[in-house]
Short mmCIF file of C-alpha atoms in Angstrom, two decimals:
data_model
loop_
_atom_site.label_atom_id
_atom_site.label_comp_id
_atom_site.label_asym_id
_atom_site.label_seq_id
_atom_site.Cartn_x
_atom_site.Cartn_y
_atom_site.Cartn_z
CA UNK I 295 0.00 0.00 0.00
CA UNK I 296 2.77 2.42 0.97
CA UNK I 297 4.77 1.62 -2.20
CA UNK I 298 1.73 2.36 -4.40
CA UNK I 299 1.27 5.72 -2.62
CA UNK I 300 4.93 6.59 -3.18
CA UNK I 301 4.54 5.66 -6.85
CA UNK I 302 1.74 8.22 -7.26
CA UNK I 303 3.81 10.95 -5.59
CA UNK I 304 4.44 14.01 -7.83
CA UNK I 305 2.54 12.38 -10.75
CA UNK I 306 0.05 14.25 -12.95
CA UNK I 307 -3.48 12.99 -13.55
CA UNK I 308 -2.62 12.49 -17.24
CA UNK I 309 0.38 10.30 -16.44
CA UNK I 310 -1.72 8.23 -14.02
CA UNK I 311 -4.34 7.73 -16.75
CA UNK I 312 -1.65 6.67 -19.25
CA UNK I 313 -0.16 4.21 -16.78
CA UNK I 314 -3.61 2.76 -16.10
CA UNK I 315 -4.26 2.46 -19.84
CA UNK I 316 -0.94 0.70 -20.41
CA UNK I 317 -1.63 -1.68 -17.54
CA UNK I 318 -5.02 -2.52 -19.05
CA UNK I 319 -3.39 -3.16 -22.44
CA UNK I 320 -0.81 -5.41 -20.79
CA UNK I 321 -3.60 -7.41 -19.15
CA UNK I 322 -5.38 -7.80 -22.51
CA UNK I 323 -2.15 -8.89 -24.23
CA UNK I 324 -1.40 -11.42 -21.52
CA UNK I 325 -4.97 -12.72 -21.72
CA UNK I 326 -4.72 -13.05 -25.50
CA UNK I 327 -1.40 -14.87 -25.20
CA UNK I 328 -2.87 -17.29 -22.66
CA UNK I 329 -5.85 -17.99 -24.95
CA UNK I 330 -3.52 -18.58 -27.93
CA UNK I 331 -1.32 -20.85 -25.87
CA UNK I 332 -4.33 -22.87 -24.71
CA UNK I 333 -5.53 -23.17 -28.34
CA UNK I 334 -2.11 -24.45 -29.34
CA UNK I 335 -1.99 -26.91 -26.46
CA UNK I 336 -5.50 -28.16 -27.30
CA UNK I 337 -4.42 -28.71 -30.88
CA UNK I 338 -1.34 -30.70 -29.78
CA UNK I 339 -3.56 -32.93 -27.65
CA UNK I 340 -6.06 -33.20 -30.50
CA UNK I 341 -3.28 -34.04 -32.98
CA UNK I 342 -1.99 -36.79 -30.72
CA UNK I 343 -5.48 -38.21 -30.36
CA UNK I 344 -6.02 -37.87 -34.11
CA UNK I 345 -2.77 -39.70 -34.77
CA UNK I 346 -3.75 -42.56 -32.45
CA UNK I 347 -7.28 -42.76 -33.87
CA UNK I 348 -6.04 -42.70 -37.47
CA UNK I 349 -3.47 -45.43 -36.82
CA UNK I 350 -6.10 -47.57 -35.08
CA UNK I 351 -8.53 -47.02 -37.94
CA UNK I 352 -5.87 -48.04 -40.47
CA UNK I 353 -5.02 -51.09 -38.39
CA UNK I 354 -8.68 -52.10 -38.31
CA UNK I 355 -8.87 -51.65 -42.11
CA UNK I 356 -5.84 -53.81 -42.92
CA UNK I 357 -6.96 -56.47 -40.42
CA UNK I 358 -10.35 -56.52 -42.13
CA UNK I 359 -8.81 -56.73 -45.62
CA UNK I 360 -6.40 -59.51 -44.60
CA UNK I 361 -9.15 -61.48 -42.84
CA UNK I 362 -11.43 -61.18 -45.89
CA UNK I 363 -8.66 -62.51 -48.19
CA UNK I 364 -7.93 -65.39 -45.78
CA UNK I 365 -11.64 -66.27 -45.71
CA UNK I 366 -11.61 -66.29 -49.54
CA UNK I 367 -8.59 -68.62 -49.52
CA UNK I 368 -10.19 -70.91 -46.94
CA UNK I 369 -13.43 -71.13 -48.97
CA UNK I 370 -11.51 -71.89 -52.16
CA UNK I 371 -9.42 -74.48 -50.38
CA UNK I 372 -12.51 -76.16 -48.92
CA UNK I 373 -14.42 -76.27 -52.21
CA UNK I 374 -11.60 -77.26 -54.58
CA UNK I 375 -12.11 -80.33 -56.77
CA UNK I 376 -10.04 -83.28 -55.67
CA UNK I 377 -9.30 -84.13 -59.32
CA UNK I 378 -8.03 -80.59 -59.98
CA UNK I 379 -4.28 -79.97 -59.58
CA UNK I 380 -3.48 -78.10 -56.28
CA UNK I 381 -0.83 -75.89 -57.87
CA UNK I 382 -3.31 -74.79 -60.47
CA UNK I 383 -5.78 -73.89 -57.75
CA UNK I 384 -3.11 -71.84 -55.91
CA UNK I 385 -2.29 -69.88 -59.04
CA UNK I 386 -5.97 -69.18 -59.66
CA UNK I 387 -6.43 -67.93 -56.08
CA UNK I 388 -3.30 -65.69 -56.23
CA UNK I 389 -4.45 -64.26 -59.56
CA UNK I 390 -7.90 -63.57 -58.15
CA UNK I 391 -6.41 -61.80 -55.09
CA UNK I 392 -4.23 -59.56 -57.27
CA UNK I 393 -7.21 -58.60 -59.40
CA UNK I 394 -9.82 -58.14 -56.71
CA UNK I 395 -7.96 -56.48 -53.80
CA UNK I 396 -6.05 -53.22 -53.66
CA UNK I 397 -6.50 -49.43 -53.78
CA UNK I 398 -6.49 -47.14 -56.78
CA UNK I 399 -3.15 -45.57 -55.73
CA UNK I 400 -1.59 -49.02 -55.46
CA UNK I 401 -0.90 -48.78 -51.72
CA UNK I 402 -3.47 -51.22 -50.35
CA UNK I 403 -2.29 -54.37 -52.16
CA UNK I 404 -2.25 -57.91 -50.68
CA UNK I 405 1.12 -59.66 -50.52
CA UNK I 406 1.62 -63.44 -50.09
CA UNK I 407 4.83 -65.22 -49.05
CA UNK I 408 5.48 -68.82 -48.11
CA UNK I 409 7.06 -69.61 -44.76
CA UNK I 410 10.52 -69.77 -46.41
CA UNK I 411 10.28 -66.13 -47.49
CA UNK I 412 9.67 -66.74 -51.21
CA UNK I 413 7.44 -64.11 -52.84
CA UNK I 414 4.23 -65.73 -54.14
CA UNK I 415 2.23 -62.59 -54.91
CA UNK I 416 3.25 -58.88 -55.10
CA UNK I 417 1.21 -56.89 -57.63
CA UNK I 418 3.47 -53.82 -57.24
CA UNK I 419 6.91 -55.43 -57.56
CA UNK I 420 6.22 -58.41 -59.80
CA UNK I 421 9.93 -58.76 -60.56
CA UNK I 422 10.35 -60.13 -56.99
CA UNK I 423 7.89 -63.04 -57.45
CA UNK I 424 9.74 -66.29 -56.89
CA UNK I 425 12.60 -64.58 -55.04
CA UNK I 426 13.53 -65.42 -51.43
CA UNK I 427 13.36 -62.18 -49.38
CA UNK I 428 13.46 -63.85 -45.95
CA UNK I 429 16.60 -61.95 -44.84
CA UNK I 430 15.54 -58.56 -46.24
CA UNK I 431 16.32 -55.66 -43.80
CA UNK I 432 15.03 -52.09 -43.85
CA UNK I 433 17.13 -49.01 -43.05
CA UNK I 434 16.44 -49.48 -39.33
CA UNK I 435 17.67 -53.08 -39.33
CA UNK I 436 14.20 -54.68 -39.18
CA UNK I 437 14.04 -58.18 -40.80
CA UNK I 438 10.78 -57.34 -42.50
CA UNK I 439 9.73 -60.67 -44.16
CA UNK I 440 11.05 -62.82 -41.30
CA UNK I 441 9.18 -60.75 -38.68
CA UNK I 442 5.96 -60.84 -40.75
CA UNK I 443 6.17 -64.64 -41.17
CA UNK I 444 6.89 -65.17 -37.46
CA UNK I 445 4.06 -62.97 -36.23
CA UNK I 446 1.60 -64.39 -38.83
CA UNK I 447 1.94 -67.84 -37.33
CA UNK I 448 0.64 -66.65 -33.97
CA UNK I 449 -3.02 -67.32 -33.17
CA UNK I 450 -4.34 -63.82 -34.00
CA UNK I 451 -1.58 -62.73 -36.35
CA UNK I 452 0.06 -59.37 -35.70
CA UNK I 453 1.53 -56.02 -36.83
CA UNK I 454 5.07 -55.05 -37.92
CA UNK I 455 6.34 -51.48 -38.49
CA UNK I 456 9.14 -50.97 -41.02
CA UNK I 457 10.40 -48.87 -43.94
CA UNK I 458 9.21 -49.92 -47.43
CA UNK I 459 9.17 -48.57 -50.97
CA UNK I 460 6.01 -46.51 -51.59
CA UNK I 461 4.58 -47.02 -55.09
CA UNK I 462 3.22 -43.47 -55.50
CA UNK I 463 6.55 -41.75 -54.66
CA UNK I 464 9.17 -44.39 -55.33
CA UNK I 465 10.73 -43.52 -51.95
CA UNK I 466 11.10 -45.41 -48.67
CA UNK I 467 8.29 -44.53 -46.26
CA UNK I 468 7.23 -45.77 -42.82
CA UNK I 469 4.67 -48.56 -43.10
CA UNK I 470 2.68 -50.80 -40.79
CA UNK I 471 1.44 -54.21 -42.00
CA UNK I 472 -0.78 -56.93 -40.62
CA UNK I 473 0.01 -60.58 -41.43
CA UNK I 474 -1.76 -63.86 -40.70
CA UNK I 475 -0.86 -67.38 -41.91
CA UNK I 476 -2.79 -69.99 -43.88
CA UNK I 477 -1.24 -73.10 -42.44
CA UNK I 478 -2.50 -75.76 -44.88
CA UNK I 479 -0.46 -74.26 -47.70
CA UNK I 480 2.23 -72.61 -45.53
CA UNK I 481 1.33 -69.09 -46.68
CA UNK I 482 1.79 -65.70 -44.94
CA UNK I 483 -0.91 -63.32 -46.16
CA UNK I 484 -0.84 -59.62 -45.33
CA UNK I 485 -1.43 -56.01 -46.29
CA UNK I 486 -0.35 -52.62 -44.91
CA UNK I 487 -0.71 -48.85 -44.88
CA UNK I 488 1.89 -46.10 -45.23
CA UNK I 489 2.09 -43.92 -42.11
CA UNK I 490 3.15 -40.71 -43.89
CA UNK I 491 -0.50 -40.34 -44.82
CA UNK I 492 -1.20 -39.69 -41.14
CA UNK I 493 1.40 -36.90 -41.03
CA UNK I 494 -0.11 -35.32 -44.14
CA UNK I 495 -3.50 -35.28 -42.50
CA UNK I 496 -2.10 -33.76 -39.26
CA UNK I 497 -0.13 -31.17 -41.24
CA UNK I 498 -3.33 -30.08 -42.96
CA UNK I 499 -4.94 -29.64 -39.53
CA UNK I 500 -1.89 -27.64 -38.41
CA UNK I 501 -2.30 -25.30 -41.34
CA UNK I 502 -5.96 -24.83 -40.48
CA UNK I 503 -5.05 -24.01 -36.86
CA UNK I 504 -2.25 -21.66 -37.94
CA UNK I 505 -4.64 -19.75 -40.15
CA UNK I 506 -7.14 -19.63 -37.27
CA UNK I 507 -4.48 -18.35 -34.83
CA UNK I 508 -3.26 -15.78 -37.36
CA UNK I 509 -6.80 -14.49 -37.77
CA UNK I 510 -7.26 -14.46 -33.99
CA UNK I 511 -3.97 -12.55 -33.48
CA UNK I 512 -4.93 -10.04 -36.18
CA UNK I 513 -8.31 -9.47 -34.55
CA UNK I 514 -6.69 -9.07 -31.12
CA UNK I 515 -4.14 -6.60 -32.51
CA UNK I 516 -6.90 -4.62 -34.21
CA UNK I 517 -8.93 -4.69 -30.99
CA UNK I 518 -5.92 -3.44 -29.00
CA UNK I 519 -5.33 -0.60 -31.44
CA UNK I 520 -8.99 0.40 -31.26
CA UNK I 521 -8.97 0.20 -27.45
CA UNK I 522 -5.77 2.23 -27.29
CA UNK I 523 -7.13 4.94 -29.56
CA UNK I 524 -10.44 5.08 -27.67
CA UNK I 525 -8.58 5.07 -24.35
CA UNK I 526 -6.27 7.90 -25.41
CA UNK I 527 -9.22 9.96 -26.63
CA UNK I 528 -10.95 9.32 -23.30
CA UNK I 529 -7.82 10.29 -21.36
CA UNK I 530 -7.40 13.50 -23.36
CA UNK I 531 -11.03 14.52 -22.82
CA UNK I 532 -10.94 13.58 -19.12
CA UNK I 533 -7.68 15.47 -18.56
CA UNK I 534 -9.05 18.53 -20.34
CA UNK I 535 -12.12 18.60 -18.09
CA UNK I 536 -10.11 17.92 -14.91
CA UNK I 537 -7.45 20.52 -15.75
CA UNK I 538 -10.13 23.10 -16.37
CA UNK I 539 -11.77 22.39 -13.00
CA UNK I 540 -8.41 22.33 -11.17
CA UNK I 541 -7.34 25.62 -12.82
CA UNK I 542 -10.54 27.17 -11.56
CA UNK I 543 -9.77 25.92 -8.03
CA UNK I 544 -6.20 27.29 -8.27
CA UNK I 545 -7.45 30.76 -9.21
CA UNK I 546 -9.88 30.76 -6.31
CA UNK I 547 -7.16 29.64 -3.88
CA UNK I 548 -4.82 32.41 -5.06
CA UNK I 549 -7.52 34.99 -4.42
CA UNK I 550 -8.54 33.40 -1.11
CA UNK I 551 -4.96 33.71 0.18
CA UNK I 552 -5.30 37.48 0.30
CA UNK I 553 -8.98 38.39 -0.01
CA UNK I 554 -10.74 35.33 1.52
CA UNK I 555 -12.97 35.12 -1.58
CA UNK I 556 -15.38 32.16 -1.59
CA UNK I 557 -15.68 29.69 -4.51
CA UNK I 558 -18.87 30.01 -6.55
CA UNK I 559 -20.44 26.52 -6.70
CA UNK I 560 -22.27 27.35 -9.95
CA UNK I 561 -18.95 27.52 -11.82
CA UNK I 562 -18.07 23.92 -10.86
CA UNK I 563 -19.47 21.20 -13.15
CA UNK I 564 -18.16 17.94 -11.66
CA UNK I 565 -20.28 16.61 -8.79
CA UNK I 566 -17.21 15.32 -6.89
CA UNK I 567 -15.68 18.81 -6.94
CA UNK I 568 -19.00 20.39 -5.94
CA UNK I 569 -18.85 18.42 -2.68
CA UNK I 570 -15.40 19.91 -2.02
CA UNK I 571 -16.59 23.49 -2.50
CA UNK I 572 -18.68 23.48 0.67
CA UNK I 573 -15.74 22.36 2.83
CA UNK I 574 -13.26 24.69 1.14
CA UNK I 575 -15.51 27.73 1.66
CA UNK I 576 -15.98 26.76 5.30
CA UNK I 577 -12.19 26.41 5.68
CA UNK I 578 -11.67 29.88 4.19
CA UNK I 579 -14.25 31.33 6.58
CA UNK I 580 -12.60 29.66 9.61
CA UNK I 581 -9.12 30.86 8.52
CA UNK I 582 -10.45 34.39 8.16
CA UNK I 583 -11.97 34.31 11.64
CA UNK I 584 -8.81 32.89 13.18
CA UNK I 585 -6.59 35.45 11.48
CA UNK I 586 -8.79 38.19 12.89
CA UNK I 587 -8.51 36.69 16.36
CA UNK I 588 -4.74 36.38 15.94
CA UNK I 589 -4.44 40.05 15.09
CA UNK I 590 -6.43 40.97 18.19
CA UNK I 591 -4.36 38.56 20.28
CA UNK I 592 -1.10 39.99 18.92
CA UNK I 593 -2.10 43.46 20.00
CA UNK I 594 -2.86 42.17 23.50
CA UNK I 595 0.36 40.14 23.62
CA UNK I 596 2.52 43.09 22.58
CA UNK I 597 1.34 45.14 25.53
CA UNK I 598 1.79 42.18 27.88
CA UNK I 599 5.27 41.47 26.53
CA UNK I 600 6.29 45.08 27.07
CA UNK I 601 5.09 44.92 30.67
CA UNK I 602 6.79 41.53 31.26
CA UNK I 603 10.02 42.82 29.71
CA UNK I 604 9.99 45.74 32.06
CA UNK I 605 9.35 43.48 35.06
CA UNK I 606 12.11 41.05 33.96
CA UNK I 607 14.58 43.89 33.56
CA UNK I 608 13.97 44.94 37.14
CA UNK I 609 14.30 41.30 38.31
CA UNK I 610 17.53 40.85 36.34
CA UNK I 611 19.04 43.85 38.06
CA UNK I 612 18.18 42.33 41.44
CA UNK I 613 19.54 38.92 40.36
CA UNK I 614 22.82 40.45 39.17
CA UNK I 615 23.21 42.18 42.49
CA UNK I 616 22.45 38.93 44.33
CA UNK I 617 24.88 37.04 42.08
CA UNK I 618 27.68 39.55 42.75
CA UNK I 619 27.03 39.23 46.48
CA UNK I 620 27.10 35.41 46.37
CA UNK I 621 30.30 35.45 44.30
CA UNK I 622 32.04 37.70 46.80
CA UNK I 623 30.75 35.48 49.63
CA UNK I 624 32.06 32.29 47.93
CA UNK I 625 35.36 34.00 47.22
CA UNK I 626 35.68 35.02 50.86
CA UNK I 627 34.72 31.49 51.98
CA UNK I 628 37.27 29.94 49.59
CA UNK I 629 39.93 32.31 50.87
CA UNK I 630 39.07 31.43 54.47
CA UNK I 631 39.34 27.66 53.77
CA UNK I 632 42.70 28.12 52.02
CA UNK I 633 44.15 30.15 54.86
CA UNK I 634 42.67 27.78 57.44
CA UNK I 635 44.28 24.78 55.74
CA UNK I 636 47.60 26.63 55.58
CA UNK I 637 47.36 27.60 59.23
CA UNK I 638 46.59 23.95 60.18
CA UNK I 639 49.57 22.66 58.22
CA UNK I 640 52.16 24.67 60.15
CA UNK I 641 51.33 23.50 63.72
CA UNK I 642 50.65 19.97 62.42
CA UNK I 643 54.17 19.83 60.95
CA UNK I 644 55.61 21.12 64.25
CA UNK I 645 53.69 18.41 66.20
CA UNK I 646 54.88 15.60 63.91
CA UNK I 647 58.49 16.81 64.04
CA UNK I 648 58.57 17.05 67.83
CA UNK I 649 56.94 13.60 68.16
CA UNK I 650 59.82 12.15 66.08
CA UNK I 651 62.42 14.07 68.19
CA UNK I 652 60.84 12.90 71.44
CA UNK I 653 60.84 9.28 70.28
CA UNK I 654 64.48 9.56 69.32
CA UNK I 655 65.37 10.95 72.74
CA UNK I 656 63.01 9.15 75.12
CA UNK I 657 62.02 6.02 73.12
CA UNK I 658 58.56 4.52 72.63
CA UNK I 659 55.70 5.69 74.85
CA UNK I 660 52.06 4.55 74.68
CA UNK I 661 50.75 8.06 75.22
CA UNK I 662 53.07 9.39 72.57
CA UNK I 663 51.89 6.64 70.18
CA UNK I 664 48.31 7.74 70.60
CA UNK I 665 49.30 11.38 70.02
CA UNK I 666 51.18 10.33 66.86
CA UNK I 667 48.21 8.31 65.59
CA UNK I 668 45.84 11.25 66.17
CA UNK I 669 48.25 13.58 64.39
CA UNK I 670 48.41 11.28 61.37
CA UNK I 671 44.61 11.16 61.24
CA UNK I 672 44.56 14.98 61.26
CA UNK I 673 47.24 14.89 58.53
CA UNK I 674 45.06 12.62 56.37
CA UNK I 675 42.06 14.94 56.86
CA UNK I 676 44.27 17.88 55.94
CA UNK I 677 45.37 16.13 52.73
CA UNK I 678 41.72 15.45 51.82
CA UNK I 679 40.74 19.09 52.34
CA UNK I 680 43.78 20.28 50.41
CA UNK I 681 42.87 17.98 47.49
CA UNK I 682 39.23 19.18 47.51
CA UNK I 683 40.37 22.83 47.31
CA UNK I 684 42.98 22.32 44.60
CA UNK I 685 41.40 19.63 42.35
CA UNK I 686 39.64 22.08 40.00
CA UNK I 687 42.66 24.39 39.67
CA UNK I 688 45.63 22.03 39.77
CA UNK I 689 46.49 19.28 37.25
CA UNK I 690 48.02 16.27 39.01
CA UNK I 691 50.58 14.85 36.60
CA UNK I 692 50.88 11.09 36.15
CA UNK I 693 54.15 9.22 36.71
CA UNK I 694 55.45 5.68 36.45
CA UNK I 695 55.21 4.46 40.05
CA UNK I 696 56.36 1.30 41.76
CA UNK I 697 52.93 0.68 43.23
CA UNK I 698 54.26 -2.11 45.48
CA UNK I 699 56.80 0.18 47.20
CA UNK I 700 54.29 3.04 47.33
CA UNK I 701 51.73 0.84 49.10
CA UNK I 702 54.31 -0.51 51.57
CA UNK I 703 55.16 3.08 52.52
CA UNK I 704 51.52 4.01 53.14
CA UNK I 705 50.94 0.83 55.19
CA UNK I 706 53.93 1.77 57.33
CA UNK I 707 52.52 5.29 57.80
CA UNK I 708 49.16 3.92 59.07
CA UNK I 709 50.64 1.16 61.23
CA UNK I 710 50.80 3.48 64.27
CA UNK I 711 47.16 4.50 63.77
CA UNK I 712 46.19 0.83 63.54
CA UNK I 713 48.06 -0.06 66.75
CA UNK I 714 46.39 2.84 68.55
CA UNK I 715 43.01 1.31 67.61
CA UNK I 716 44.04 -2.26 68.62
CA UNK I 717 44.45 -3.40 64.99
CA UNK I 718 47.28 -4.84 62.93
CA UNK I 719 47.73 -4.30 59.19
CA UNK I 720 48.48 -7.51 57.25
CA UNK I 721 49.99 -6.79 53.81
CA UNK I 722 49.95 -9.24 50.88
CA UNK I 723 51.70 -7.07 48.32
CA UNK I 724 53.13 -8.57 45.13
CA UNK I 725 56.58 -7.14 44.33
CA UNK I 726 57.48 -4.88 41.39
CA UNK I 727 54.03 -3.89 40.22
CA UNK I 728 54.28 -0.66 38.26
CA UNK I 729 51.52 1.76 37.34
CA UNK I 730 51.18 5.03 35.42
CA UNK I 731 49.21 7.21 37.85
CA UNK I 732 49.24 10.49 39.76
CA UNK I 733 51.04 9.96 43.14
CA UNK I 734 48.74 12.49 44.88
CA UNK I 735 45.56 10.83 43.63
CA UNK I 736 46.84 7.30 44.31
CA UNK I 737 47.65 8.40 47.89
CA UNK I 738 44.09 9.68 48.33
CA UNK I 739 42.71 6.27 47.25
CA UNK I 740 45.05 4.30 49.53
CA UNK I 741 44.95 6.62 52.57
CA UNK I 742 41.16 6.99 52.65
CA UNK I 743 40.62 3.24 52.33
CA UNK I 744 43.20 2.45 55.04
CA UNK I 745 41.77 5.14 57.31
CA UNK I 746 38.19 3.81 56.88
CA UNK I 747 39.28 0.18 57.28
CA UNK I 748 40.98 1.01 60.61
CA UNK I 749 38.15 3.26 61.75
CA UNK I 750 35.27 0.80 61.11
CA UNK I 751 37.00 -2.56 61.78
CA UNK I 752 35.87 -4.51 64.88
CA UNK I 753 38.23 -3.91 67.78
CA UNK I 754 41.11 -6.40 67.95
CA UNK I 755 40.74 -7.64 64.32
CA UNK I 756 43.28 -7.39 61.51
CA UNK I 757 43.10 -5.19 58.42
CA UNK I 758 44.42 -6.81 55.26
CA UNK I 759 45.87 -4.98 52.23
CA UNK I 760 46.26 -7.01 49.00
CA UNK I 761 48.02 -5.98 45.75
CA UNK I 762 48.19 -8.42 42.81
CA UNK I 763 48.05 -8.71 39.04
CA UNK I 764 45.18 -10.49 37.26
CA UNK I 765 45.38 -10.79 33.46
CA UNK I 766 45.17 -7.19 32.15
CA UNK I 767 44.37 -5.57 35.51
CA UNK I 768 46.08 -4.57 38.76
CA UNK I 769 43.86 -5.39 41.74
CA UNK I 770 44.06 -3.43 45.04
CA UNK I 771 41.95 -4.79 47.93
CA UNK I 772 41.25 -3.61 51.50
CA UNK I 773 39.73 -6.31 53.71
CA UNK I 774 38.34 -5.69 57.19
CA UNK I 775 36.07 -7.32 59.75
CA UNK I 776 33.35 -4.72 60.23
CA UNK I 777 29.55 -4.41 60.41
CA UNK I 778 27.67 -5.01 57.15
CA UNK I 779 27.28 -2.03 54.80
CA UNK I 780 23.63 -1.97 53.70
CA UNK I 781 23.93 0.58 50.88
CA UNK I 782 27.27 0.20 49.08
CA UNK I 783 26.51 3.07 46.65
CA UNK I 784 25.41 5.72 49.16
CA UNK I 785 28.75 5.68 51.02
CA UNK I 786 30.52 7.18 47.97
CA UNK I 787 28.36 10.32 48.11
CA UNK I 788 29.41 13.57 49.81
CA UNK I 789 28.86 13.77 53.60
CA UNK I 790 27.48 10.21 53.74
CA UNK I 791 28.72 7.76 56.43
CA UNK I 792 27.59 4.23 57.22
CA UNK I 793 28.13 4.84 60.98
CA UNK I 794 27.84 8.34 62.44
CA UNK I 795 29.23 7.21 65.80
CA UNK I 796 32.76 6.67 64.41
CA UNK I 797 33.10 10.34 63.32
CA UNK I 798 34.47 11.80 60.07
CA UNK I 799 33.18 14.23 57.45
CA UNK I 800 32.08 11.66 54.86
CA UNK I 801 34.36 13.19 52.19
CA UNK I 802 37.05 10.48 51.87
CA UNK I 803 35.14 7.91 49.74
CA UNK I 804 33.57 10.69 47.67
CA UNK I 805 37.11 11.80 46.74
CA UNK I 806 38.06 8.18 45.97
CA UNK I 807 34.97 7.76 43.77
CA UNK I 808 35.71 11.00 41.85
CA UNK I 809 39.31 9.93 41.13
CA UNK I 810 38.29 6.40 40.07
CA UNK I 811 35.65 7.72 37.69
CA UNK I 812 38.14 10.09 36.10
CA UNK I 813 40.83 7.41 35.68
CA UNK I 814 38.41 4.55 34.73
CA UNK I 815 39.19 2.48 37.81
CA UNK I 816 36.55 -0.17 38.57
CA UNK I 817 35.18 -0.17 42.15
CA UNK I 818 33.66 -3.28 43.74
CA UNK I 819 32.31 -3.45 47.33
CA UNK I 820 31.31 -6.73 48.96
CA UNK I 821 29.96 -6.66 52.49
CA UNK I 822 28.26 -9.16 54.81
CA UNK I 823 27.91 -9.68 58.57
CA UNK I 824 31.53 -10.90 58.92
CA UNK I 825 33.68 -9.11 56.36
CA UNK I 826 33.83 -6.07 54.05
CA UNK I 827 36.07 -5.95 50.93
CA UNK I 828 36.80 -2.80 48.90
CA UNK I 829 38.34 -3.76 45.49
CA UNK I 830 39.88 -1.39 42.95
CA UNK I 831 40.86 -2.62 39.47
CA UNK I 832 43.41 -0.52 37.54
CA UNK I 833 44.11 -1.06 33.83
CA UNK I 834 47.72 -2.00 33.07
CA UNK I 835 49.66 0.58 31.09
CA UNK I 836 52.89 0.29 29.04
CA UNK I 837 55.72 1.01 31.44
CA UNK I 838 58.78 3.11 30.81
CA UNK I 839 61.55 0.50 30.44
CA UNK I 840 64.24 2.95 31.55
CA UNK I 841 62.43 3.66 34.82
CA UNK I 842 61.86 -0.06 35.48
CA UNK I 843 65.53 -0.74 34.84
#
């Protein structure tokens, strides 16, 4: 359906009429061809039937002729005088057969042979009388006389097809003969018919059919020409009328576009187009009314737009003022955070330095260990805040890092914090694993995960850190015995914590999640009532051979 619609696209009415006419002509031509083909096929079937019927009729004729001659011979044999010489009687019978039986064209003669193949009677080829033709073969290798003698000695006699000289043409022609024996004298009596007569008859019928088909084709061609001429005249007249009506519609539409003039129904002659006039005039009237309403609405809208524009201008001024105030407030807040972080860093560095000096002078002290652990926690928080402030202004350059050594260093840094919380860090770190990554961002991933693992682990349990290679990935895992995390996605959002009792700002995992998204690091969290595992999968990169060396 859609293809037929597309075919009609951008076509004129005249072209559609021509296409329809051509399609109709094609249908008529195909119909005529089918009729002619059926006529030809019917003739072929009729010719085959005619051939069979003619052959059967000829067979019946030669059987009748042969039987009649045999009956004549039998009667003569039965009534012959015993005193009369038998050879004389035979000659009289053969002479009578030659005189009484046969057709005017010389094709329906009776031939008589003895069982040895000697010609006893042949009115056409008398020169062969007395000759032995038992071994005579035709062009197809048929032993004509032998086969006739053999089949004649059967109970009902029989037929033999072969090639034989035709008296009327002097040429070899296909022939079928019937032969039956007269046993008392050892004779084979027969007659035949030439089959080329059948072909002549069929050929005559073929000529009749050919003439009939030629006449039929001529009539069909004449009919097609007449139909085409009539169809073209009809198309021309129809197109003229339609174009006139359509031109009238076009003129009215052109006027209606500017003046809203209605179409006069009296000027339209086709009933189909008259029905359209009512709807077109109503459409023009509705368009006119709507245009009038639009003009009125435009006037109203213009005044409203002017008022709204004035109101928006006043609001924009207020918004710009509010925006400038907020910007100055954010700038002041940003400056305060920067200075606060800087001010924290100085005393924190002094505390860490003096803790190291005290340990060198006085040795280990459990109170000092707790102070050191708390200071390192503050240091980690400081690093998080510093990263949050700088991440949008500073580009952290990537380097080829020995991730194994880097991780060992961070585990050592957090070992004091772990001891202060009654934990021990177990490291299963594969040696010489290299990665192309920013040291600052890798430290944020490691430190925040170690800090959380220590913070949330059950008291007295171990925290395990695993680093290994798997196929095309580097896997970093943090394993701890802690309460089950119910929502493993919420904990990576800003200011979200699984347990508010343990403290913290809820920024650490949000920073980790931001870095992993940026660097395409896969995060997997598995948590149940006994154990929680944070897994990070880094893609392997080509390493700088000189650095590895």
